[in-house]
XYZ file of C-alpha atoms in Angstrom:
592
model
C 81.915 -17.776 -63.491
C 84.936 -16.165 -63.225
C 84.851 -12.718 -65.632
C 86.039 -9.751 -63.785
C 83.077 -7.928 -64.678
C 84.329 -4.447 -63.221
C 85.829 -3.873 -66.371
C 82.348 -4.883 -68.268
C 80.291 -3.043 -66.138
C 79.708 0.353 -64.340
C 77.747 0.194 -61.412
C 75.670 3.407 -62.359
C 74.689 1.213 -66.256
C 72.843 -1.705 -64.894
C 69.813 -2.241 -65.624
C 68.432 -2.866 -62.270
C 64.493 -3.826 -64.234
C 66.132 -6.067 -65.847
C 67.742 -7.072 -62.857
C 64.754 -6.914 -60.394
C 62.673 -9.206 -63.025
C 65.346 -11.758 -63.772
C 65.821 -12.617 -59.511
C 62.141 -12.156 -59.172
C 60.448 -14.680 -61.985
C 63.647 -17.404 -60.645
C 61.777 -16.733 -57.007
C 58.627 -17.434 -58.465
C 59.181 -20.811 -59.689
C 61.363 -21.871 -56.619
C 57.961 -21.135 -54.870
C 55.778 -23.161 -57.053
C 58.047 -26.161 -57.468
C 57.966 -25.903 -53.343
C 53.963 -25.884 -53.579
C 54.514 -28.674 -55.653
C 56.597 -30.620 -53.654
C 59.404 -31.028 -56.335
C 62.228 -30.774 -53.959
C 65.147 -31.988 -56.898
C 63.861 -28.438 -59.063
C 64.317 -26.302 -55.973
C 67.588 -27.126 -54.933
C 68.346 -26.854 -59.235
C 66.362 -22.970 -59.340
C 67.965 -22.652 -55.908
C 71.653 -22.811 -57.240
C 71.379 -21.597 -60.462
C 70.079 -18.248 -58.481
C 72.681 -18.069 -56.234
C 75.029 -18.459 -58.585
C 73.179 -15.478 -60.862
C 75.278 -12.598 -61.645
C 71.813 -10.736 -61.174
C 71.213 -12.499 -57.985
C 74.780 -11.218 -56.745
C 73.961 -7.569 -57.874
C 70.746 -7.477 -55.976
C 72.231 -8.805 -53.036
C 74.760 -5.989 -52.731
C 72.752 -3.282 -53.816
C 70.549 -4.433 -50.505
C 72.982 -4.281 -48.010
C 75.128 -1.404 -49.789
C 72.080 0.834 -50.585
C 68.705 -0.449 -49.196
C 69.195 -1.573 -46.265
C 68.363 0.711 -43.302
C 71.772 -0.861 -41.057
C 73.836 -0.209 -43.747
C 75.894 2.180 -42.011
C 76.795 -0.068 -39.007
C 80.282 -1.496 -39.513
C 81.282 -5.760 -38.676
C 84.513 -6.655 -37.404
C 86.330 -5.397 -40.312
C 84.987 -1.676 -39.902
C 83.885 -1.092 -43.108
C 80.616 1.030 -43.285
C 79.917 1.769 -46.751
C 81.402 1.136 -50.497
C 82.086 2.438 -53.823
C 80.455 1.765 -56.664
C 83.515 0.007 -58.018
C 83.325 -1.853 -54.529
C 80.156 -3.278 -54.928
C 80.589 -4.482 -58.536
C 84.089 -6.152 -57.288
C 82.286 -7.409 -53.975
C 79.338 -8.948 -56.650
C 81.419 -10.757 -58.821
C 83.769 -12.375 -55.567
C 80.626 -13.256 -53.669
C 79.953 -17.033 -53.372
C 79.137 -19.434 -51.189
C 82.146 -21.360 -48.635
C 82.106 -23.300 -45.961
C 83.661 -20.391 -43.867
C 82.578 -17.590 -42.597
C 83.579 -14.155 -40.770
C 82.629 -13.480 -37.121
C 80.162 -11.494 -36.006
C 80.610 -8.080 -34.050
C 78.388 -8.258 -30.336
C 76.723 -5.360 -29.213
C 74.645 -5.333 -26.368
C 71.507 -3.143 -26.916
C 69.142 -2.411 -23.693
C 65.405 -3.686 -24.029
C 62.669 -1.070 -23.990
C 60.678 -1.158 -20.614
C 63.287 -3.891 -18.948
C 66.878 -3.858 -17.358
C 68.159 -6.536 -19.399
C 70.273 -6.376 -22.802
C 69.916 -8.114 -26.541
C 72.073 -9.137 -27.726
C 73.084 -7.705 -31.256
C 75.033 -9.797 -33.609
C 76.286 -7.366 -36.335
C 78.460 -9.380 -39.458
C 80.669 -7.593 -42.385
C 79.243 -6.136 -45.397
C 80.827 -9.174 -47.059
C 78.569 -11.775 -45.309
C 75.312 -9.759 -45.041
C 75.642 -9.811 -48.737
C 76.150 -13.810 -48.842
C 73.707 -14.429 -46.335
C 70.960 -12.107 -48.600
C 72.064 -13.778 -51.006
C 71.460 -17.413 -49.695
C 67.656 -15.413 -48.094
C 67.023 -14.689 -51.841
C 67.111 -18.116 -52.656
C 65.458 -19.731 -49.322
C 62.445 -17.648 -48.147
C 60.601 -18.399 -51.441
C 61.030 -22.360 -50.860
C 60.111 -21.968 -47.001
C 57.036 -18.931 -48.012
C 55.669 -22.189 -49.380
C 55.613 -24.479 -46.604
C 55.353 -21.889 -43.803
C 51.825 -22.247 -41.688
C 48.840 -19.503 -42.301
C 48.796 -18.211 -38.838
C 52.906 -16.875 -38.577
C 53.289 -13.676 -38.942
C 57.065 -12.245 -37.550
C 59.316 -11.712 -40.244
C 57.722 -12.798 -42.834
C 57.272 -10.724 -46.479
C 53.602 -9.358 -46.776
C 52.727 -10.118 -43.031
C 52.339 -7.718 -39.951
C 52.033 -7.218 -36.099
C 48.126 -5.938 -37.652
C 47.641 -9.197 -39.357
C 48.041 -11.128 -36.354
C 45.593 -8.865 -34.439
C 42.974 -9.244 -36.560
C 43.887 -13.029 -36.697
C 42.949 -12.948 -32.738
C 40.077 -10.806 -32.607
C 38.582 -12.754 -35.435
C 39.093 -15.942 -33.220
C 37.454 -14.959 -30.409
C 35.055 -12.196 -31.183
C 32.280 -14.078 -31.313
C 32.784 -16.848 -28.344
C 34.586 -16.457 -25.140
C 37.950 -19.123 -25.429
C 40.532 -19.993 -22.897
C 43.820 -18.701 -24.236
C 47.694 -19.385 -23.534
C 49.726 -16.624 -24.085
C 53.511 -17.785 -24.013
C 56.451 -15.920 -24.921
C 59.971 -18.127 -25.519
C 62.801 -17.246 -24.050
C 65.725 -16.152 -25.642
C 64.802 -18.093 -28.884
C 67.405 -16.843 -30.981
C 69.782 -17.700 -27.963
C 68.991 -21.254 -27.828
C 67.987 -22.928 -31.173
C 70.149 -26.343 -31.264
C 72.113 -26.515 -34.579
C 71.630 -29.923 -35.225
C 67.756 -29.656 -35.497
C 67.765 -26.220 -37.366
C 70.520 -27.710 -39.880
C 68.376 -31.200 -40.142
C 65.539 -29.496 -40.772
C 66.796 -27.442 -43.872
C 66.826 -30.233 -46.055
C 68.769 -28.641 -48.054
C 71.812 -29.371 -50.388
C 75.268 -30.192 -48.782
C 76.917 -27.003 -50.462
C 73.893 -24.761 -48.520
C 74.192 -26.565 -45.850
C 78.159 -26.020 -45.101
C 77.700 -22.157 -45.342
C 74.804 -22.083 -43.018
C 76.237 -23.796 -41.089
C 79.250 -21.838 -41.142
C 77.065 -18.662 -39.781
C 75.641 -20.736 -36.781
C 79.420 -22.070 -35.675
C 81.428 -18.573 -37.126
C 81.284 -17.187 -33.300
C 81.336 -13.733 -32.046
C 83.769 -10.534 -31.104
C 82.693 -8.949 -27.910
C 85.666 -5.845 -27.152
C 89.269 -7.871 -27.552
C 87.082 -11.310 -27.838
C 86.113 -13.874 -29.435
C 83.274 -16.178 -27.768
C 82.101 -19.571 -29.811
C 78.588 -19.839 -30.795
C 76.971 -23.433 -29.814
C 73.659 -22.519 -29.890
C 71.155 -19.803 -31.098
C 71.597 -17.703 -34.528
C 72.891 -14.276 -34.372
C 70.230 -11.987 -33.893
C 70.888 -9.115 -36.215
C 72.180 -11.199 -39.252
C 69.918 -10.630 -42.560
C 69.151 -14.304 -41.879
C 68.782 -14.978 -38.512
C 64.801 -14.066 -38.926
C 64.318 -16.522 -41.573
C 66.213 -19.513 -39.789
C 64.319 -18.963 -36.232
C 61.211 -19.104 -38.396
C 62.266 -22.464 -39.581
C 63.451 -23.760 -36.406
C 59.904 -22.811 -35.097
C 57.622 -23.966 -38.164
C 55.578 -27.047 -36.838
C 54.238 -25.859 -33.633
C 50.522 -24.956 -35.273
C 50.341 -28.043 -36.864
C 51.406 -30.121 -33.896
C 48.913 -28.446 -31.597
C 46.196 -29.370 -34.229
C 47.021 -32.814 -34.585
C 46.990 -33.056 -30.611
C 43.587 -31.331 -30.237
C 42.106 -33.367 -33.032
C 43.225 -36.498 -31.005
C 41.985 -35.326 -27.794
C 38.341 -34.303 -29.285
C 38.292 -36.821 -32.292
C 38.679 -35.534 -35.726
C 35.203 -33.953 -36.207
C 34.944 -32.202 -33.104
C 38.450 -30.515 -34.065
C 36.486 -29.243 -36.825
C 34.067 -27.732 -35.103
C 35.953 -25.970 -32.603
C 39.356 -25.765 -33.977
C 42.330 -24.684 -31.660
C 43.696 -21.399 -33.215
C 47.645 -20.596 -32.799
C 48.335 -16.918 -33.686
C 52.493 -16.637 -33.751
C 54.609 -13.589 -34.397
C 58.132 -14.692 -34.188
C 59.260 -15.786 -30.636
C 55.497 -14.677 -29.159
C 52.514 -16.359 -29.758
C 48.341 -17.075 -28.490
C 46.888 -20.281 -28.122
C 43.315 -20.190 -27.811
C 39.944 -22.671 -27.376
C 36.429 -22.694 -25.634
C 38.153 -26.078 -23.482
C 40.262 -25.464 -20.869
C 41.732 -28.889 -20.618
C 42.579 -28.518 -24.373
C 44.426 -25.671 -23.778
C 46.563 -26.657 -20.566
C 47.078 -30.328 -22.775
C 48.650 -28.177 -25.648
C 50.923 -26.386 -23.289
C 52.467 -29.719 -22.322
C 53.113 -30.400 -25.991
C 54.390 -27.293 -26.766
C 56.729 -27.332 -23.994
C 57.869 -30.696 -25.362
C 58.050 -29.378 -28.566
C 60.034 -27.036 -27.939
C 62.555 -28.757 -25.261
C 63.496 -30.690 -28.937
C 64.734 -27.704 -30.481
C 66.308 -26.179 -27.341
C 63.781 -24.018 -26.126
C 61.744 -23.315 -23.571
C 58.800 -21.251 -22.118
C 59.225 -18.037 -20.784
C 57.545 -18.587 -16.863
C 57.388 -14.696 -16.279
C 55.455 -14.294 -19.882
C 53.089 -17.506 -20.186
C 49.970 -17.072 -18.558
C 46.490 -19.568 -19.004
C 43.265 -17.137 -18.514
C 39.709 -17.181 -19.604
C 38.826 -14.011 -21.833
C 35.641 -13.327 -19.450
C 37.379 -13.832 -16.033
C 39.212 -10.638 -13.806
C 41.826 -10.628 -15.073
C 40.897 -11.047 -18.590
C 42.742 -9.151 -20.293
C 46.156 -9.636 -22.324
C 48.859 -8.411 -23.923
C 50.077 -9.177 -27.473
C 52.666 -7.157 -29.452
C 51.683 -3.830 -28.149
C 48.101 -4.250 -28.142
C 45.628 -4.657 -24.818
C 42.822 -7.749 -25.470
C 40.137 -8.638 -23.935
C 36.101 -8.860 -23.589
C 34.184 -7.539 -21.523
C 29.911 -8.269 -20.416
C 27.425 -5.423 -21.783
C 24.201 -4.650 -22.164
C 21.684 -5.403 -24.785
C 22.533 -2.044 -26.979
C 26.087 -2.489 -27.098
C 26.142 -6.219 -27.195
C 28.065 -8.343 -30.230
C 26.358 -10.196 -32.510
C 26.870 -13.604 -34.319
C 23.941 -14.613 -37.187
C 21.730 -12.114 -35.417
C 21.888 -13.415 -31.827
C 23.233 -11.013 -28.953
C 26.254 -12.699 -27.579
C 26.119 -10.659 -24.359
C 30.094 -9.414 -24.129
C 31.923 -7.064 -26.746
C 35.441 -7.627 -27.564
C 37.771 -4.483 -27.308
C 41.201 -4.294 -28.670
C 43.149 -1.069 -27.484
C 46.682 -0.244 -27.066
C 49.052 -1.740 -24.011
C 48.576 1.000 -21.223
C 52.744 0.405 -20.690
C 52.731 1.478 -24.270
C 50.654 4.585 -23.920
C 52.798 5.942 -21.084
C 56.041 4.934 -22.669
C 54.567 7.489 -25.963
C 54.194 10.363 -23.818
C 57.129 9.731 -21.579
C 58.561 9.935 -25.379
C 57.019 13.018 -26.264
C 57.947 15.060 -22.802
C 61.321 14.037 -23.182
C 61.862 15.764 -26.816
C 59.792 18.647 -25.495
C 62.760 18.926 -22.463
C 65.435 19.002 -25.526
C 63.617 21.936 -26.796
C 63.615 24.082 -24.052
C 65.415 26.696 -25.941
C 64.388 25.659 -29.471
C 62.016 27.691 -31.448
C 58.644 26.443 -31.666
C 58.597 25.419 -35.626
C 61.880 23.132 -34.478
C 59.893 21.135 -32.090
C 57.075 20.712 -34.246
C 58.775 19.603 -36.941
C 60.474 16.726 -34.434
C 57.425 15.780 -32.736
C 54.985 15.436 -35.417
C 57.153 12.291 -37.158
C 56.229 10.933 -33.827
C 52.776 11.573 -33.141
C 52.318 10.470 -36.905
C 53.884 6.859 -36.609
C 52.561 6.233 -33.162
C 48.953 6.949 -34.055
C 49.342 5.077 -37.641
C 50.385 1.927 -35.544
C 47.161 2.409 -33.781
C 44.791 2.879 -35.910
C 42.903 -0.227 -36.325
C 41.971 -1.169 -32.949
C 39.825 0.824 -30.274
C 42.377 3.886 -30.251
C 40.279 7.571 -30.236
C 39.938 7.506 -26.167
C 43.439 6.611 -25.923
C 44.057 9.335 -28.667
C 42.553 11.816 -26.930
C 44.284 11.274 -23.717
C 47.456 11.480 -25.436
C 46.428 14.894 -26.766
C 45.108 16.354 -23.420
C 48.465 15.355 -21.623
C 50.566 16.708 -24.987
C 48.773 20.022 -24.509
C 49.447 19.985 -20.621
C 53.165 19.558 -21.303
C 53.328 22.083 -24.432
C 51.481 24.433 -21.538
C 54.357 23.758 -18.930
C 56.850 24.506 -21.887
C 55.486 28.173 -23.284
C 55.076 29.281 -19.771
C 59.240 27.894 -18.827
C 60.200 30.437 -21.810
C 58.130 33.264 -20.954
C 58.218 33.185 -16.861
C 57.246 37.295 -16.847
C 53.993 37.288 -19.006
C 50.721 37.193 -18.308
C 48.750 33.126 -19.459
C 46.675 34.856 -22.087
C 49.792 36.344 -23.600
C 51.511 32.994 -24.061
C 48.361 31.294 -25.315
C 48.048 34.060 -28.243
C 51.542 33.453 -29.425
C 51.786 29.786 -29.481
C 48.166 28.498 -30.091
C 46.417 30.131 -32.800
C 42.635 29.584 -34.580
C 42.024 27.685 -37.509
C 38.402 27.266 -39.417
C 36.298 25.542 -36.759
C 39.271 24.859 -34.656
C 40.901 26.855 -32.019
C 43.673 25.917 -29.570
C 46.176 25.085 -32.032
C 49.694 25.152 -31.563
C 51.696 25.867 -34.698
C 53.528 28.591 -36.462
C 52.365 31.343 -38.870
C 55.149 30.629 -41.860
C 55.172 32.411 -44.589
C 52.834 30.700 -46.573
C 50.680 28.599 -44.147
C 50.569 27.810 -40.567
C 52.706 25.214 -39.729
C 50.845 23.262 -36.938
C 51.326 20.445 -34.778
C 49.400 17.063 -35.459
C 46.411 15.823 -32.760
C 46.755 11.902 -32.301
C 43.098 12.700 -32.654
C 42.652 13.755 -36.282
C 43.957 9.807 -36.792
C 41.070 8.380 -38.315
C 40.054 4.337 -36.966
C 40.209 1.930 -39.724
C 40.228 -1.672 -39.377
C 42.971 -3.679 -40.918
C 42.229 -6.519 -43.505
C 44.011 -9.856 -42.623
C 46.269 -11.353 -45.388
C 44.511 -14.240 -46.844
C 45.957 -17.387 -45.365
C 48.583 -18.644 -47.411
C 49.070 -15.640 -49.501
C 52.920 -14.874 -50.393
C 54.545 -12.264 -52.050
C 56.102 -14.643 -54.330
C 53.019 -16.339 -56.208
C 52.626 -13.715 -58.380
C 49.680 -11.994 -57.948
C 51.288 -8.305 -57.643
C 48.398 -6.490 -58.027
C 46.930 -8.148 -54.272
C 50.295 -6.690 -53.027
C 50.646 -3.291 -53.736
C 47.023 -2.352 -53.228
C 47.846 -4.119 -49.856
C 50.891 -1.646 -49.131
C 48.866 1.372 -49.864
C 46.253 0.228 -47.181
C 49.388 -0.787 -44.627
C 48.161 1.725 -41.170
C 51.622 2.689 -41.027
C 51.928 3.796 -44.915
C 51.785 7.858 -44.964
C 48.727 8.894 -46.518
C 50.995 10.934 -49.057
C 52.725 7.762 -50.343
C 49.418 6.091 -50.138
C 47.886 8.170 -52.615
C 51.001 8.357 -54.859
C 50.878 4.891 -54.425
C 47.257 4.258 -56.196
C 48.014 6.690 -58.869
C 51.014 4.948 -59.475
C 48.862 1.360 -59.570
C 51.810 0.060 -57.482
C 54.878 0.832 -59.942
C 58.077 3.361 -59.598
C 57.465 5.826 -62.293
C 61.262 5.566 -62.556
C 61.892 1.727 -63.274
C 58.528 0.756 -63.859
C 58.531 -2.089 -61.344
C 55.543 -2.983 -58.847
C 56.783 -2.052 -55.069
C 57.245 -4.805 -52.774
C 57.617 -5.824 -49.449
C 61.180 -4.837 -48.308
C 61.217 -1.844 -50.774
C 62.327 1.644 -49.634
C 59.907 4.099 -51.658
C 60.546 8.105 -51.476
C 58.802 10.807 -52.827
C 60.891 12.936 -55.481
C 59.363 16.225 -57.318
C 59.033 15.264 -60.643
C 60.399 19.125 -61.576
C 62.739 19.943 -58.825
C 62.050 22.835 -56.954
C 65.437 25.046 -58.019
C 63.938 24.417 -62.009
C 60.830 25.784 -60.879
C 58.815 22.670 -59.651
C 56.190 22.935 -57.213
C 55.543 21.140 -53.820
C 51.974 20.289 -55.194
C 51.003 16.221 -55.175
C 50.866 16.631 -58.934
C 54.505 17.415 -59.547
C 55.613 14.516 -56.735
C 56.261 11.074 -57.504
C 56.869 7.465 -55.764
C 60.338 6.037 -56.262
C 62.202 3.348 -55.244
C 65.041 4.891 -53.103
C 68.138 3.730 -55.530
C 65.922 4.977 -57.962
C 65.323 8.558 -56.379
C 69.226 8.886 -56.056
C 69.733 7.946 -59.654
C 67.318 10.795 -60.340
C 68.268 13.280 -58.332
C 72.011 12.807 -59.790
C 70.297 13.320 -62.752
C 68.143 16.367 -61.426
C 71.736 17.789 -60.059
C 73.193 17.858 -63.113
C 70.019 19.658 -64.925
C 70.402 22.513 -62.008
C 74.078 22.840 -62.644
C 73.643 23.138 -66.078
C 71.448 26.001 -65.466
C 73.065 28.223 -62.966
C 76.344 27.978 -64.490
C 77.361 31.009 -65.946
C 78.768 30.758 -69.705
C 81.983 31.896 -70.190
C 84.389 32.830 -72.964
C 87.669 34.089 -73.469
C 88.247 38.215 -73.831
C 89.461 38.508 -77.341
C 91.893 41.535 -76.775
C 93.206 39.756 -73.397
C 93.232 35.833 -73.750
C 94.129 35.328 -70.256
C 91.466 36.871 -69.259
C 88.126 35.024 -69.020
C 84.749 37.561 -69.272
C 81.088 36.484 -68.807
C 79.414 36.491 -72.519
C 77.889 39.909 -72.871
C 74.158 40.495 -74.217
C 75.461 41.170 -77.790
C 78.228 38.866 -79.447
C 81.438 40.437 -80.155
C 81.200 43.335 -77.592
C 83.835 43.103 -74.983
C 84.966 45.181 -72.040
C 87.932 46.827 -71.990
């Protein structure tokens, strides 16, 4: 199709519902004909929506609007486009058999000396690779095993916590826990490409991304193995280089034990991206599926990680483990506190808390904004460490979090302490305590300040109240349809806001503004529904859950509304034409 549609279209006049549903119902059947196994109507749905003018539109509105990198420039240096760009970028974009290096940044690792390596590609091929995602991760959502979790639509770190604890919860299991290292590094090609199965034309471009290289400084390196980390589809193709493991451990076990004791005590493999658990009652099971993993693994490239893989018992000394931020393990207790299974004490109690490296890496956080505020006035550093304390504690609130929540607060106060009494070196401790922690109902010691209105305070880790996550159901996707199980997901999400979480209810899952459900990937905002300079309040009734395009369509709209009203109406002085006057209370009087 080859209409210059800039001169048909304006980017601010399409109809981005129409839009939205068109790419999404194509998505949906892609995903059922994969559940079906009808691999001659995916590769059809597949290139009719990449060839979509809707499907090209969505694509750049994603990496032009939505997408939270979208200010980090590729080789080419462009950060950002017009409107006119985009349209002219939409209708160009189509799949070739070449593609555009990728920019390398090295980006330090958090709690390690090393580096990532960051693979950042042009605005151009972000949009062709979401593109090519659009049309992929509903045929591989199909396929992908129940128990992966990284980078996947609908899934979460939280989902594969609750996968674990639910595994071993109520029996004590031997459990691997393996990292891989440097997956994205190391992925062969030739397997990744052979196990697409896709169509030749699909298969040139990807393969064009793997072999396009990379510009480090004055540059250019060759890439013979790995996919770039940092690419819009990098995720997706290291999730289908490692799709087969669970399975393959299964089938091991199950000819180890015999099929029927498999059953019984099935081996469970909980994976989130490049980290996963392995975990059984059988030792010997679970050093035997290490071998095969490793073997696995050698075929596509990759290996174990020696410094990260560890075989322990979840009742021995050192019992404990980490997984994605979280600290597991079980410990022996009495007969009050014991676990139960159908009404028999078990004699242990499994605890799930967060990684003591990540609890002093939070604080370390929060006393190093505290040392930018030295001279900063009090409501400046509350308004930058609450955003803090806020996602932190969200992030832990499903697991065994209020004694860790607490510490956090008691060494918070201890640095706020060391803070007041830096600014204020000649005043007496009572002094300082009365002007930076105040009373409020039933609670005293906190540190806020008196606005004009209300007391602006600072948020306890605390006040965060425990609530256990729900698992996804097992092969649950985003793409069968069933938006109603989605949104009322997102709204219980521990790292939603409760704000948005409410809007998001009384919404039933929609934008008020387009009228489309939310999904997973969507940016959502919270506009006043009557701005505030037309009088609007800051009330939950007059706010509102958008998509973010759709706020900024809105608020251009809101803009013009407030313009309209301030501006001043003015006509031209009869008895001096050149001479512009503001129209007086009565018509027809005019100055002299």
């Amino acid at each position: 199709m080859n209409t210059n549609f800039n001169s048909m279209y304006e980017w601010a006049d399409i109809n981005w519902r129409k839009a939205e549903r068109c790419v999404y119902k194509l998505q949906k059947r892609i995903f059922r004909a994969s559940q079906q196994g009808n691999v001659k109507l995916v590769h059809k749905l597949q290139r009719l929506l990449i060839s979509s003018w809707y499907g090209k539109l969505m694509a750049v509105r994603r990496v032009s609007r939505n997408n939270q990198g979208k200010k980090t420039a590729g080789i080419d240096g462009v950060k950002s486009l017009t409107p006119t760009q985009r349209l002219t970028l939409a209708s160009n974009l189509k799949l070739s058999h070449k593609a555009k290096p990728t920019r390398r940044v090295l980006i330090p690792k958090p709690g390690s000396d090393e580096k990532r390596s960051l693979g950042i590609p042009t605005i151009e091929e972000r949009a062709r690779q979401t593109l090519v995602k659009q049309a992929m991760e509903p045929e591989w959502e199909a396929k992908f095993e129940p128990n992966s979790y990284g980078f996947r639509p609908g899934r979460s770190a939280h989902d594969a916590i609750e996968a674990i604890f639910i595994a071993i919860n109520k029996k004590p299991k031997w459990v691997l826990d393996a990292d891989i290292a440097k997956c994205f590094d190391k992925i062969n090609h030739e397997k990744l490409l052979e196990k697409l199965q896709t169509y030749p034309t699909l298969r040139r471009q990807v393969k064009a991304w793997l072999k396009s290289g990379v510009i480090q400084g004055q540059s250019w390196f060759p890439t013979n193995e790995g996919t770039p980390q940092g690419g819009v589809i990098s995720p997706l193709l290291a999730n289908i280089a490692l799709h087969g493991m669970e399975e393959k451990v299964k089938l091991h076990a199950e000819t180890l034990l015999g099929k029927r004791r498999a059953k019984r005590s099935t081996v469970s493999l909980i994976r989130y991206a490049d980290d996963f658990v392995v975990m059984h009652k059988d030792e010997q099971v679970i050093r035997e599926c290490t071998l095969v993993i490793r073997d696995w693994l050698a075929e596509m490239g990759l290996e174990l990680k020696p410094s990260k893989t560890k075989v322990i018992h979840t009742q021995s000394e050192d019992r404990d483990f980490n997984f994605l931020g979280f600290n597991i393990a079980q410990y022996e207790t009495g007969l009050n506190h014991s676990g139960k299974c159908n009404g028999q004490l078990l004699g242990f109690k499994t605890f799930i808390k967060p990684d003591k490296e990540k609890v002093k890496a939070h604080v370390r956080k929060l006393g190093e904004v505290i040392a930018r505020h030295k001279s900063a006035p009090q409501a400046a550093l509350i308004k930058e460490l609450n955003p803090i304390i806020r996602g932190w504690s969200n992030y832990n609130s499903t697991v065994v979090s209020k004694e860790v929540f607490s510490y956090c607060d008691y060494i918070l106060y201890k640095q706020l302490r060391r803070w007041a009494k830096r600014r204020h070196p000649n005043k007496s401790a009572s002094w300082v305590a009365n002007k930076y922690w105040h009373s409020e109902g039933n609670r005293n010691w906190v540190f806020g300040v008196q606005m004009e209105d209300s007391l602006m305070k600072l948020t306890n880790h605390a006040n965060t109240k425990i609530v256990r996550h729900v698992k996804v159901k097992g092969m649950k996707s985003p793409y069968d349809g069933d938006l109603t199980y989605w949104s009322s997901r997102m709204g219980k999400h521990p790292e939603m806001p409760n704000e948005k979480a409410a809007l998001l209810k009384k919404q039933k899952g929609k934008c008020n503004y387009c009228g489309q459900y939310f999904r997973d990937g969507d940016l959502m905002e919270i506009d006043h529904v009557t701005p505030k300079a037309l009088g609007g309040s800051n009330r939950r009734d007059n706010k509102q859950l958008l998509h973010r395009h759709c706020h900024d369509r809105k608020t251009a709209a809101d803009l013009i509304s407030i313009r309209d009203k301030n501006r001043s109406i003015e006509e031209p002085c009869e008895v001096k034409v050149s001479r512009t006057v503001l129209k007086t209370s009565r018509a027809g009087d005019c100055p002299a």
